[in-house]
Amino acid sequence: MALLELNGVTKRFGGLTAVNNVTFNVEAGSIFGLIGPNGAGKSTLLNCLAGLNPPNEGTIHFDGHDTTGFPADRMCHMGLARTFQIPRPFPRMSALENVAVSASFGGANLGHQSVEDRSMEMLEYVGFPRPPHTSAGTLNAVQLKRLDLARALASKPKILFLDELAAGLTPSELVDIARLLRRIRDDGTTILMVEHVMRLIMDLCDTLSVLQFGELIAHGDAATVAQDPKVREAYLGHNYML
């Protein structure tokens, strides 16, 4: 069953068409990959779906509802969360307090579980490597990515958008993050990931969509898409091997 459905989504900025007539579905319980060269429109498309920049044309359906043009706070309450290429925490707050902001918002519906308990649980879940009361302003780039992921998960999302989560990770860290993303999926959260690390994409993703100059040039299962001549020419290179 499709959890997220795009039909003809187009986003323009003045005379520039950043995303042009993009259509695909993301199935519930899957890990979906969105790839393409820099400037292809991937982050812009995520912003359209997440409510930061509504599309000029097309429709978006999330969890059975037409959410076209919904603002980001409403999308969060409906169960959509995301990380960013460059995490932007509240630097004067602790890691725990940063996650608590998300746990207090979104669609978490914590019930008897306290915000602090949920926040601690999420820091442990993502393997945050520092004490929970560490100031966010002292964290390095990799630690900030873990914090950003904990914040996103704290609202108990139905779908999680990841924007280049693996950038800058070492090979051993890639193994750890792949294991974590499978666990997130297995625990019931659908994942849509924008990523340049093809080793991770091919290892994790059930389905791939490829953007070039804002247009969808390929869509299907990961192995088939990786062998598509248009994808090789636009992004992977002719010598790419699975």
XYZ file of N, CA, C and O in Angstrom, residues 20-219:
800
model
N 10.131 19.094 -11.865
C 9.231 19.171 -13.015
C 8.437 17.877 -13.203
O 8.984 16.847 -13.604
N 7.151 17.926 -12.831
C 6.203 16.857 -13.160
C 6.656 15.494 -12.644
O 6.697 14.504 -13.386
N 6.968 15.424 -11.360
C 7.477 14.184 -10.769
C 6.317 13.365 -10.197
O 5.495 13.878 -9.439
N 6.286 12.097 -10.568
C 5.249 11.168 -10.110
C 5.887 9.869 -9.643
O 6.656 9.262 -10.383
N 5.619 9.466 -8.415
C 5.976 8.136 -7.921
C 5.255 7.881 -6.605
O 4.705 8.803 -5.992
N 5.265 6.632 -6.165
C 4.683 6.226 -4.886
C 5.762 5.641 -3.985
O 6.700 5.005 -4.470
N 5.592 5.841 -2.683
C 6.452 5.207 -1.684
C 5.584 4.234 -0.891
O 4.616 4.648 -0.244
N 5.935 2.960 -0.953
C 5.135 1.945 -0.290
C 5.419 1.917 1.207
O 6.552 2.086 1.654
N 4.370 1.693 1.993
C 4.520 1.571 3.438
C 5.437 0.402 3.773
O 5.382 -0.654 3.141
N 6.323 0.610 4.753
C 7.222 -0.440 5.198
C 8.461 -0.617 4.349
O 9.202 -1.583 4.533
N 8.710 0.321 3.434
C 9.861 0.204 2.539
C 10.953 1.212 2.910
O 10.736 2.136 3.688
N 12.139 0.985 2.316
C 13.190 2.003 2.299
C 13.333 2.426 0.847
O 13.707 1.632 -0.010
N 13.006 3.676 0.582
C 12.920 4.220 -0.778
C 14.078 5.176 -0.986
O 14.343 6.047 -0.149
N 14.803 5.032 -2.089
C 15.938 5.894 -2.375
C 15.638 6.919 -3.446
O 15.033 6.599 -4.472
N 16.038 8.157 -3.197
C 15.924 9.238 -4.173
C 17.330 9.731 -4.455
O 18.001 10.282 -3.577
N 17.813 9.513 -5.696
C 19.191 9.839 -6.027
C 19.240 10.733 -7.265
O 18.244 10.947 -7.944
N 20.435 11.246 -7.528
C 20.662 12.113 -8.672
C 21.841 13.021 -8.401
O 22.273 13.173 -7.252
N 22.373 13.650 -9.438
C 23.525 14.532 -9.254
C 23.168 15.758 -8.422
O 21.991 16.071 -8.213
N 24.191 16.455 -7.941
C 23.960 17.702 -7.216
C 23.163 18.670 -8.082
O 23.430 18.807 -9.282
N 22.193 19.324 -7.461
C 21.366 20.270 -8.192
C 20.226 19.643 -8.969
O 19.535 20.330 -9.728
N 19.991 18.336 -8.755
C 18.937 17.645 -9.502
C 17.537 17.982 -9.013
O 16.555 17.707 -9.701
N 17.429 18.537 -7.792
C 16.122 18.890 -7.250
C 15.653 17.990 -6.128
O 14.498 18.083 -5.695
N 16.541 17.154 -5.604
C 16.150 16.177 -4.592
C 15.683 16.844 -3.299
O 14.597 16.547 -2.786
N 16.496 17.750 -2.757
C 16.119 18.419 -1.510
C 14.909 19.324 -1.713
O 14.060 19.448 -0.822
N 14.817 19.942 -2.884
C 13.646 20.763 -3.181
C 12.386 19.918 -3.169
O 11.345 20.331 -2.639
N 12.468 18.718 -3.732
C 11.313 17.828 -3.726
C 10.944 17.430 -2.301
O 9.756 17.427 -1.935
N 11.939 17.102 -1.480
C 11.651 16.792 -0.077
C 10.951 17.960 0.601
O 10.007 17.769 1.388
N 11.409 19.170 0.318
C 10.794 20.346 0.928
C 9.333 20.496 0.515
O 8.486 20.914 1.311
N 9.036 20.168 -0.741
C 7.636 20.204 -1.201
C 6.792 19.204 -0.427
O 5.680 19.511 0.021
N 7.306 18.008 -0.272
C 6.556 16.943 0.383
C 6.378 17.215 1.871
O 5.340 16.871 2.458
N 7.403 17.825 2.484
C 7.385 18.052 3.929
C 6.699 19.347 4.324
O 6.551 19.624 5.516
N 6.291 20.160 3.347
C 5.535 21.363 3.668
C 6.349 22.621 3.816
O 5.810 23.656 4.219
N 7.638 22.592 3.479
C 8.449 23.808 3.590
C 8.258 24.730 2.393
O 8.246 25.953 2.538
N 8.128 24.137 1.212
C 7.896 24.907 -0.014
C 6.821 24.196 -0.825
O 7.129 23.220 -1.519
N 5.572 24.638 -0.758
C 4.504 23.915 -1.454
C 4.717 23.926 -2.961
O 5.279 24.873 -3.518
N 4.290 22.860 -3.630
C 4.471 22.787 -5.084
C 3.584 23.794 -5.814
O 2.535 24.191 -5.306
N 4.014 24.194 -7.003
C 3.190 25.055 -7.851
C 2.116 24.263 -8.578
O 1.041 24.788 -8.880
N 2.430 22.998 -8.867
C 1.476 22.131 -9.562
C 1.607 20.721 -9.008
O 2.599 20.367 -8.383
N 0.581 19.913 -9.272
C 0.598 18.518 -8.862
C -0.048 18.305 -7.515
O -0.448 19.247 -6.826
N -0.148 17.031 -7.135
C -0.787 16.676 -5.867
C 0.109 15.740 -5.064
O 0.916 14.989 -5.607
N -0.074 15.813 -3.744
C 0.640 14.960 -2.798
C -0.391 14.334 -1.869
O -1.216 15.046 -1.282
N -0.355 13.021 -1.762
C -1.212 12.316 -0.815
C -0.334 11.570 0.181
O 0.582 10.828 -0.222
N -0.604 11.767 1.457
C 0.145 11.107 2.521
C -0.827 10.401 3.451
O -1.758 11.016 3.959
N -0.610 9.118 3.626
C -1.432 8.298 4.525
C -2.921 8.417 4.196
O -3.766 8.502 5.096
N -3.219 8.472 2.894
C -4.604 8.511 2.461
C -5.243 9.878 2.427
O -6.425 9.999 2.094
N -4.486 10.930 2.733
C -5.019 12.293 2.770
C -4.328 13.155 1.710
O -3.122 13.023 1.491
N -5.080 14.039 1.091
C -4.498 15.016 0.176
C -3.821 16.091 1.008
O -4.485 16.900 1.658
N -2.490 16.093 0.997
C -1.729 17.035 1.832
C -1.038 18.101 0.987
O -0.148 18.796 1.482
N -1.453 18.272 -0.254
C -0.851 19.267 -1.139
C -0.932 20.649 -0.511
O -2.025 21.119 -0.175
N 0.211 21.286 -0.312
C 0.233 22.632 0.244
C 0.142 22.708 1.750
O 0.174 23.811 2.314
N 0.056 21.576 2.448
C 0.011 21.613 3.907
C 1.333 22.165 4.440
O 2.406 21.840 3.919
N 1.305 22.972 5.505
C 2.549 23.493 6.080
C 3.301 22.412 6.851
O 2.749 21.355 7.194
N 4.563 22.703 7.157
C 5.442 21.704 7.772
C 4.935 21.247 9.134
O 5.037 20.057 9.471
N 4.389 22.145 9.940
C 3.935 21.735 11.267
C 2.776 20.754 11.172
O 2.703 19.776 11.925
N 1.888 20.964 10.195
C 0.762 20.043 10.032
C 1.245 18.680 9.529
O 0.746 17.639 9.964
N 2.226 18.689 8.634
C 2.777 17.427 8.150
C 3.458 16.655 9.277
O 3.356 15.429 9.359
N 4.127 17.374 10.154
C 4.762 16.740 11.299
C 3.720 16.091 12.203
O 3.878 14.946 12.637
N 2.640 16.805 12.476
C 1.570 16.245 13.304
C 0.929 15.019 12.657
O 0.443 14.125 13.362
N 0.945 14.961 11.333
C 0.355 13.822 10.628
C 1.283 12.619 10.579
O 0.862 11.526 10.195
N 2.561 12.824 10.943
C 3.466 11.685 11.015
C 4.615 11.710 10.033
O 5.160 10.658 9.687
N 5.040 12.889 9.594
C 6.205 13.015 8.716
C 7.314 13.730 9.469
O 7.099 14.793 10.039
N 8.496 13.135 9.472
C 9.656 13.752 10.113
C 10.837 13.668 9.162
O 10.841 12.855 8.241
N 11.844 14.508 9.403
C 12.985 14.517 8.490
C 14.258 14.948 9.193
O 14.228 15.598 10.245
N 15.373 14.570 8.588
C 16.662 15.127 8.947
C 17.113 16.030 7.803
O 16.520 16.025 6.721
N 18.187 16.783 8.028
C 18.653 17.752 7.049
C 20.115 17.501 6.707
O 20.861 16.921 7.494
N 20.517 17.979 5.524
C 21.921 17.858 5.122
C 22.839 18.485 6.162
O 23.882 17.925 6.503
N 22.459 19.656 6.643
C 23.219 20.351 7.685
C 22.319 20.474 8.906
O 21.398 21.301 8.917
N 22.520 19.636 9.938
C 21.666 19.710 11.129
C 21.761 21.087 11.789
O 22.841 21.691 11.852
N 20.622 21.566 12.260
C 20.575 22.866 12.922
C 19.881 22.722 14.274
O 18.704 23.031 14.412
N 20.619 22.246 15.272
C 20.024 22.097 16.602
C 19.922 23.448 17.298
O 20.395 24.473 16.794
N 19.303 23.434 18.459
C 19.351 24.604 19.346
C 20.681 24.527 20.096
O 20.827 23.720 21.017
N 21.681 25.325 19.709
C 23.049 25.090 20.190
C 23.246 25.324 21.680
O 24.162 24.742 22.276
N 22.406 26.143 22.302
C 22.572 26.420 23.732
C 21.805 25.432 24.604
O 21.880 25.515 25.837
N 21.087 24.535 23.977
C 20.351 23.510 24.702
C 21.128 22.201 24.670
O 21.972 21.979 23.806
N 20.847 21.333 25.618
C 21.505 20.031 25.640
C 20.929 19.134 24.555
O 19.872 19.415 23.972
N 21.627 18.030 24.300
C 21.114 17.047 23.344
C 19.738 16.550 23.788
O 18.815 16.446 22.974
N 19.593 16.258 25.054
C 18.320 15.776 25.577
C 17.216 16.810 25.376
O 16.099 16.465 24.966
N 17.513 18.061 25.649
C 16.500 19.115 25.475
C 16.122 19.284 24.008
O 14.958 19.541 23.688
N 17.093 19.129 23.110
C 16.797 19.218 21.681
C 15.805 18.141 21.263
O 14.860 18.408 20.515
N 16.026 16.917 21.728
C 15.114 15.834 21.372
C 13.754 16.040 22.034
O 12.710 15.731 21.448
N 13.754 16.599 23.233
C 12.494 16.827 23.949
C 11.580 17.798 23.199
O 10.358 17.668 23.258
N 12.168 18.757 22.504
C 11.354 19.679 21.709
C 10.533 18.895 20.689
O 9.328 19.125 20.509
N 11.183 17.933 20.025
C 10.476 17.118 19.033
C 9.485 16.176 19.691
O 8.368 15.984 19.199
N 9.875 15.573 20.804
C 8.984 14.643 21.496
C 7.728 15.332 22.014
O 6.685 14.690 22.187
N 7.817 16.634 22.242
C 6.665 17.402 22.714
C 5.754 17.828 21.577
O 4.656 18.341 21.802
N 6.239 17.635 20.339
C 5.528 18.130 19.162
C 5.177 16.938 18.284
O 5.127 15.798 18.727
N 4.913 17.175 17.043
C 4.688 16.110 16.087
C 3.507 15.236 16.431
O 2.545 15.654 17.055
N 3.602 13.980 16.032
C 2.495 13.062 16.224
C 2.771 12.016 17.278
O 2.243 10.913 17.218
N 3.608 12.338 18.261
C 4.083 11.323 19.206
C 2.970 10.732 20.061
O 2.923 9.535 20.292
N 2.054 11.568 20.584
C 0.961 11.062 21.431
C 1.519 10.122 22.495
O 1.227 8.924 22.536
N 2.339 10.667 23.372
C 3.144 9.849 24.273
C 2.334 9.091 25.312
O 2.784 8.084 25.837
N 1.145 9.554 25.637
C 0.358 8.882 26.659
C 1.027 8.978 28.016
O 1.353 10.062 28.488
N 1.281 7.804 28.627
C 1.857 7.810 29.976
C 3.372 7.989 29.960
O 3.979 8.227 31.002
N 3.983 7.875 28.804
C 5.434 8.048 28.730
C 5.771 9.531 28.770
O 5.197 10.336 28.059
N 6.728 9.904 29.619
C 7.081 11.310 29.732
C 7.946 11.729 28.552
O 8.573 10.908 27.874
N 7.973 13.035 28.323
C 8.803 13.587 27.258
C 10.275 13.243 27.498
O 10.997 12.859 26.571
N 10.711 13.351 28.731
C 12.121 13.054 29.016
C 12.435 11.578 28.770
O 13.478 11.252 28.206
N 11.515 10.702 29.163
C 11.745 9.272 28.931
C 11.822 8.968 27.443
O 12.678 8.194 26.994
N 10.917 9.569 26.668
C 10.926 9.358 25.227
C 12.225 9.887 24.618
O 12.824 9.248 23.737
N 12.675 11.039 25.082
C 13.895 11.650 24.556
C 15.117 10.803 24.876
O 15.979 10.575 24.011
N 15.199 10.301 26.102
C 16.306 9.423 26.475
C 16.280 8.149 25.641
O 17.320 7.665 25.173
N 15.091 7.604 25.443
C 14.948 6.376 24.660
C 15.462 6.564 23.234
O 16.146 5.694 22.683
N 15.148 7.713 22.627
C 15.557 7.951 21.251
C 17.062 8.193 21.132
O 17.693 7.765 20.158
N 17.659 8.872 22.105
C 19.112 9.047 22.085
C 19.815 7.696 22.169
O 20.800 7.444 21.463
N 19.310 6.818 23.001
C 19.886 5.483 23.110
C 19.629 4.677 21.841
O 20.511 3.937 21.371
N 18.455 4.814 21.287
C 18.054 4.061 20.091
C 18.994 4.336 18.917
O 19.371 3.412 18.185
N 19.368 5.604 18.726
C 20.224 5.959 17.580
C 21.708 5.825 17.895
O 22.551 6.068 17.035
N 22.039 5.444 19.129
C 23.449 5.305 19.497
C 24.152 6.636 19.654
O 25.340 6.757 19.289
N 23.466 7.622 20.221
C 24.112 8.925 20.431
C 25.306 8.746 21.358
O 25.173 8.203 22.456
N 26.507 9.192 20.937
C 27.733 8.791 21.629
C 28.154 9.668 22.811
O 29.185 9.386 23.423
N 27.395 10.712 23.106
C 27.792 11.620 24.189
C 26.750 11.575 25.313
O 25.612 11.134 25.100
N 27.083 12.049 26.514
C 26.088 12.127 27.582
C 24.904 12.992 27.150
O 25.073 13.969 26.407
N 23.694 12.660 27.576
C 22.502 13.361 27.101
C 22.461 14.849 27.444
O 21.784 15.610 26.755
N 23.183 15.249 28.477
C 23.150 16.668 28.853
C 24.297 17.469 28.212
O 24.522 18.629 28.565
N 24.994 16.871 27.248
C 26.018 17.584 26.491
C 25.379 18.699 25.687
O 24.338 18.510 25.051
N 26.006 19.875 25.697
C 25.495 20.991 24.910
C 25.576 20.680 23.427
O 26.614 20.224 22.935
N 24.485 20.926 22.721
C 24.456 20.643 21.284
C 25.484 21.472 20.522
O 25.963 21.058 19.467
N 25.833 22.621 21.052
C 26.795 23.489 20.397
C 28.213 22.965 20.405
O 29.080 23.504 19.711
N 28.486 21.890 21.160
C 29.833 21.328 21.244
C 29.981 20.056 20.402
O 31.059 19.467 20.372
N 28.932 19.645 19.704
C 28.957 18.373 18.983
C 29.629 18.511 17.623
O 29.512 19.549 16.969
N 30.296 17.445 17.182
C 30.871 17.450 15.840
C 29.813 17.027 14.812
O 28.669 16.709 15.170
N 30.197 16.993 13.551
C 29.228 16.783 12.480
C 28.548 15.419 12.577
O 27.325 15.306 12.385
N 29.311 14.372 12.869
C 28.729 13.031 12.946
C 27.791 12.920 14.140
O 26.705 12.331 14.052
N 28.182 13.500 15.275
C 27.326 13.489 16.457
C 26.033 14.266 16.212
O 24.952 13.859 16.666
N 26.134 15.366 15.474
C 24.941 16.145 15.151
C 23.970 15.358 14.280
O 22.742 15.492 14.420
N 24.497 14.529 13.378
C 23.612 13.699 12.550
C 22.845 12.707 13.406
O 21.648 12.461 13.174
N 23.495 12.111 14.384
C 22.803 11.195 15.297
C 21.742 11.938 16.102
O 20.631 11.427 16.313
N 22.078 13.139 16.545
C 21.106 13.937 17.287
C 19.927 14.301 16.401
O 18.766 14.225 16.826
N 20.199 14.681 15.166
C 19.133 15.037 14.233
C 18.201 13.844 13.994
O 16.975 13.998 13.903
N 18.776 12.664 13.917
C 17.973 11.463 13.719
C 17.122 11.168 14.954
O 15.940 10.811 14.831
N 17.705 11.336 16.132
C 16.928 11.135 17.364
C 15.777 12.123 17.449
O 14.657 11.763 17.860
N 16.029 13.367 17.064
C 14.959 14.375 17.081
C 13.833 13.985 16.136
O 12.650 14.114 16.453
N 14.205 13.521 14.937
C 13.187 13.156 13.956
C 12.342 11.987 14.451
O 11.121 11.972 14.276
N 12.976 11.007 15.075
C 12.251 9.823 15.521
C 11.421 10.061 16.771
O 10.480 9.304 17.047
N 11.750 11.108 17.521
C 11.070 11.345 18.797
C 9.582 11.624 18.626
O 8.786 11.394 19.547
N 9.175 12.099 17.445
C 7.761 12.394 17.214
C 6.982 11.176 16.723
O 5.818 11.289 16.357
N 7.623 10.007 16.703
C 6.999 8.755 16.260
C 6.421 8.877 14.844
O 5.221 8.705 14.621
N 7.264 9.169 13.867
C 6.757 9.387 12.505
C 6.320 8.094 11.831
O 6.821 7.008 12.120
N 5.401 8.252 10.876
C 5.029 7.141 9.998
C 6.022 7.036 8.842
O 6.264 5.939 8.337
N 6.543 8.186 8.414
C 7.552 8.205 7.363
C 8.670 9.143 7.776
O 8.427 10.190 8.381
N 9.901 8.743 7.476
C 11.091 9.494 7.848
C 11.859 9.854 6.589
O 12.221 8.972 5.805
N 12.104 11.160 6.387
C 12.914 11.644 5.279
C 14.345 11.840 5.774
O 14.562 12.531 6.776
N 15.302 11.264 5.079
C 16.713 11.404 5.426
C 17.431 12.094 4.279
O 17.456 11.578 3.162
N 18.027 13.248 4.552
C 18.699 14.021 3.510
C 20.205 13.937 3.719
O 20.781 14.649 4.529
N 20.840 12.997 3.005
C 22.290 12.771 3.047
C 22.791 12.503 4.465
O 23.775 13.080 4.923
N 22.131 11.584 5.124
C 22.520 11.210 6.481
C 23.929 10.614 6.534
O 24.644 10.786 7.506
N 24.328 9.915 5.472
C 25.608 9.192 5.496
C 26.802 10.036 5.090
O 27.933 9.544 5.124
N 26.594 11.273 4.697
C 27.704 12.110 4.243
C 28.760 12.248 5.340
O 28.447 12.590 6.480
N 30.011 11.952 4.985
C 31.114 12.112 5.923
C 31.351 10.936 6.847
O 32.270 10.975 7.671
N 30.576 9.863 6.722
C 30.759 8.716 7.603
C 31.881 7.813 7.101
O 32.109 7.678 5.900
N 32.561 7.165 8.020
C 33.595 6.196 7.685
C 32.935 4.880 7.274
O 31.745 4.666 7.516
N 33.691 3.961 6.653
C 33.103 2.663 6.288
C 32.462 1.929 7.461
O 31.392 1.333 7.314
N 33.107 1.937 8.623
C 32.511 1.251 9.778
C 31.254 1.963 10.250
O 30.285 1.309 10.688
N 31.240 3.288 10.163
C 30.033 4.038 10.538
C 28.900 3.776 9.559
O 27.722 3.771 9.953
N 29.234 3.547 8.286
C 28.200 3.203 7.299
C 27.545 1.875 7.638
O 26.319 1.720 7.484
N 28.332 0.922 8.096
C 27.768 -0.369 8.504
C 26.804 -0.165 9.665
O 25.699 -0.730 9.698
N 27.200 0.665 10.635
C 26.354 0.926 11.796
C 25.054 1.624 11.390
O 23.974 1.270 11.877
N 25.166 2.599 10.495
C 23.967 3.354 10.124
C 23.031 2.492 9.291
O 21.801 2.603 9.410
N 23.571 1.611 8.466
C 22.721 0.692 7.697
C 21.938 -0.216 8.638
O 20.735 -0.461 8.440
N 22.615 -0.707 9.663
C 21.951 -1.568 10.645
C 20.836 -0.807 11.354
O 19.728 -1.327 11.557
N 21.108 0.444 11.692
C 20.112 1.258 12.383
C 18.913 1.552 11.488
O 17.759 1.484 11.931
N 19.161 1.864 10.220
C 18.054 2.176 9.320
C 17.173 0.956 9.076
O 15.945 1.082 8.971
N 17.761 -0.217 9.005
C 16.939 -1.432 8.897
C 16.080 -1.617 10.141
O 14.914 -2.021 10.062
N 16.656 -1.334 11.284
C 15.890 -1.464 12.529
C 14.721 -0.483 12.546
O 13.610 -0.846 12.956
N 14.976 0.749 12.112
C 13.904 1.745 12.062
C 12.776 1.266 11.155
O 11.588 1.351 11.504
N 13.142 0.752 9.980
C 12.147 0.215 9.057
C 11.391 -0.957 9.679
O 10.167 -1.037 9.620
N 12.132 -1.879 10.284
C 11.509 -3.059 10.876
C 10.610 -2.702 12.054
O 9.654 -3.440 12.358
N 10.895 -1.585 12.713
C 10.064 -1.130 13.828
C 8.844 -0.343 13.373
O 8.085 0.171 14.201
N 8.657 -0.224 12.044
C 7.397 0.312 11.539
C 7.434 1.670 10.890
O 6.376 2.212 10.550
N 8.621 2.235 10.684
C 8.714 3.558 10.058
C 9.222 3.426 8.634
O 10.313 2.881 8.399
N 8.449 3.911 7.680
C 8.864 3.946 6.282
C 9.945 5.004 6.111
O 9.907 6.051 6.761
N 10.914 4.749 5.240
C 12.046 5.668 5.052
C 12.134 6.093 3.589
O 12.069 5.252 2.687
N 12.271 7.386 3.376
C 12.631 7.940 2.068
C 13.969 8.629 2.240
O 14.075 9.600 2.987
N 15.005 8.132 1.559
C 16.340 8.680 1.786
C 16.936 9.264 0.508
O 16.896 8.653 -0.556
N 17.451 10.487 0.646
C 18.269 11.121 -0.382
C 19.714 10.853 -0.012
O 20.137 11.136 1.118
N 20.467 10.278 -0.929
C 21.818 9.861 -0.562
C 22.710 9.800 -1.793
O 22.263 9.525 -2.904
N 24.019 10.082 -1.593
C 25.017 9.934 -2.645
C 25.893 8.704 -2.448
O 26.627 8.331 -3.353
N 25.828 8.096 -1.261
C 26.661 6.932 -0.984
C 25.962 5.709 -1.578
O 25.069 5.113 -0.967
N 26.383 5.328 -2.793
C 25.678 4.280 -3.509
C 25.798 2.921 -2.829
O 24.899 2.076 -2.940
N 26.886 2.705 -2.114
C 27.010 1.452 -1.365
C 25.846 1.305 -0.392
O 25.260 0.210 -0.267
N 25.481 2.367 0.268
C 24.382 2.333 1.231
C 23.040 2.215 0.517
O 22.170 1.433 0.922
N 22.873 2.976 -0.549
C 21.628 2.948 -1.317
C 21.350 1.537 -1.837
O 20.245 0.997 -1.686
N 22.342 0.916 -2.454
C 22.141 -0.395 -3.046
C 21.948 -1.473 -1.982
O 21.275 -2.480 -2.217
N 22.514 -1.253 -0.823
C 22.388 -2.220 0.266
C 21.007 -2.166 0.910
O 20.481 -3.195 1.351
N 20.401 -0.969 0.953
C 19.194 -0.769 1.751
C 17.901 -0.647 0.962
O 16.850 -1.097 1.425
N 17.946 -0.022 -0.198
C 16.704 0.465 -0.812
C 15.986 -0.613 -1.616
O 16.584 -1.336 -2.408
N 14.680 -0.687 -1.410
C 13.824 -1.557 -2.200
C 13.576 -0.959 -3.577
O 13.550 -1.669 -4.581
N 13.376 0.364 -3.607
C 13.011 1.067 -4.830
C 13.820 2.344 -4.933
O 14.132 2.973 -3.918
N 14.166 2.733 -6.172
C 14.903 3.966 -6.426
C 14.152 4.833 -7.420
O 13.564 4.329 -8.383
N 14.199 6.139 -7.186
C 13.838 7.119 -8.202
C 15.054 8.004 -8.443
O 15.775 8.344 -7.503
N 15.262 8.375 -9.695
C 16.435 9.166 -10.072
C 15.972 10.470 -10.705
O 15.183 10.466 -11.657
N 16.479 11.593 -10.164
C 16.187 12.905 -10.719
C 17.398 13.446 -11.467
O 18.541 13.243 -11.053
N 17.132 14.147 -12.555
C 18.155 14.913 -13.270
C 17.502 16.188 -13.775
O 16.444 16.138 -14.436
N 18.091 17.341 -13.435
C 17.532 18.638 -13.814
C 16.054 18.739 -13.435
O 15.242 19.300 -14.177
N 15.708 18.177 -12.266
C 14.356 18.287 -11.748
C 13.359 17.307 -12.310
O 12.197 17.302 -11.893
N 13.786 16.464 -13.237
C 12.868 15.524 -13.864
C 13.202 14.087 -13.471
O 14.371 13.740 -13.286
N 12.172 13.265 -13.372
C 12.353 11.858 -13.060
C 12.806 11.117 -14.313
O 12.091 11.069 -15.312
N 14.017 10.531 -14.263
C 14.531 9.842 -15.457
C 14.513 8.329 -15.304
O 14.695 7.611 -16.295
N 14.293 7.827 -14.082
C 14.221 6.381 -13.879
C 13.529 6.101 -12.553
O 13.633 6.883 -11.600
N 12.831 4.969 -12.507
C 12.142 4.557 -11.288
C 11.940 3.052 -11.340
O 11.595 2.490 -12.382
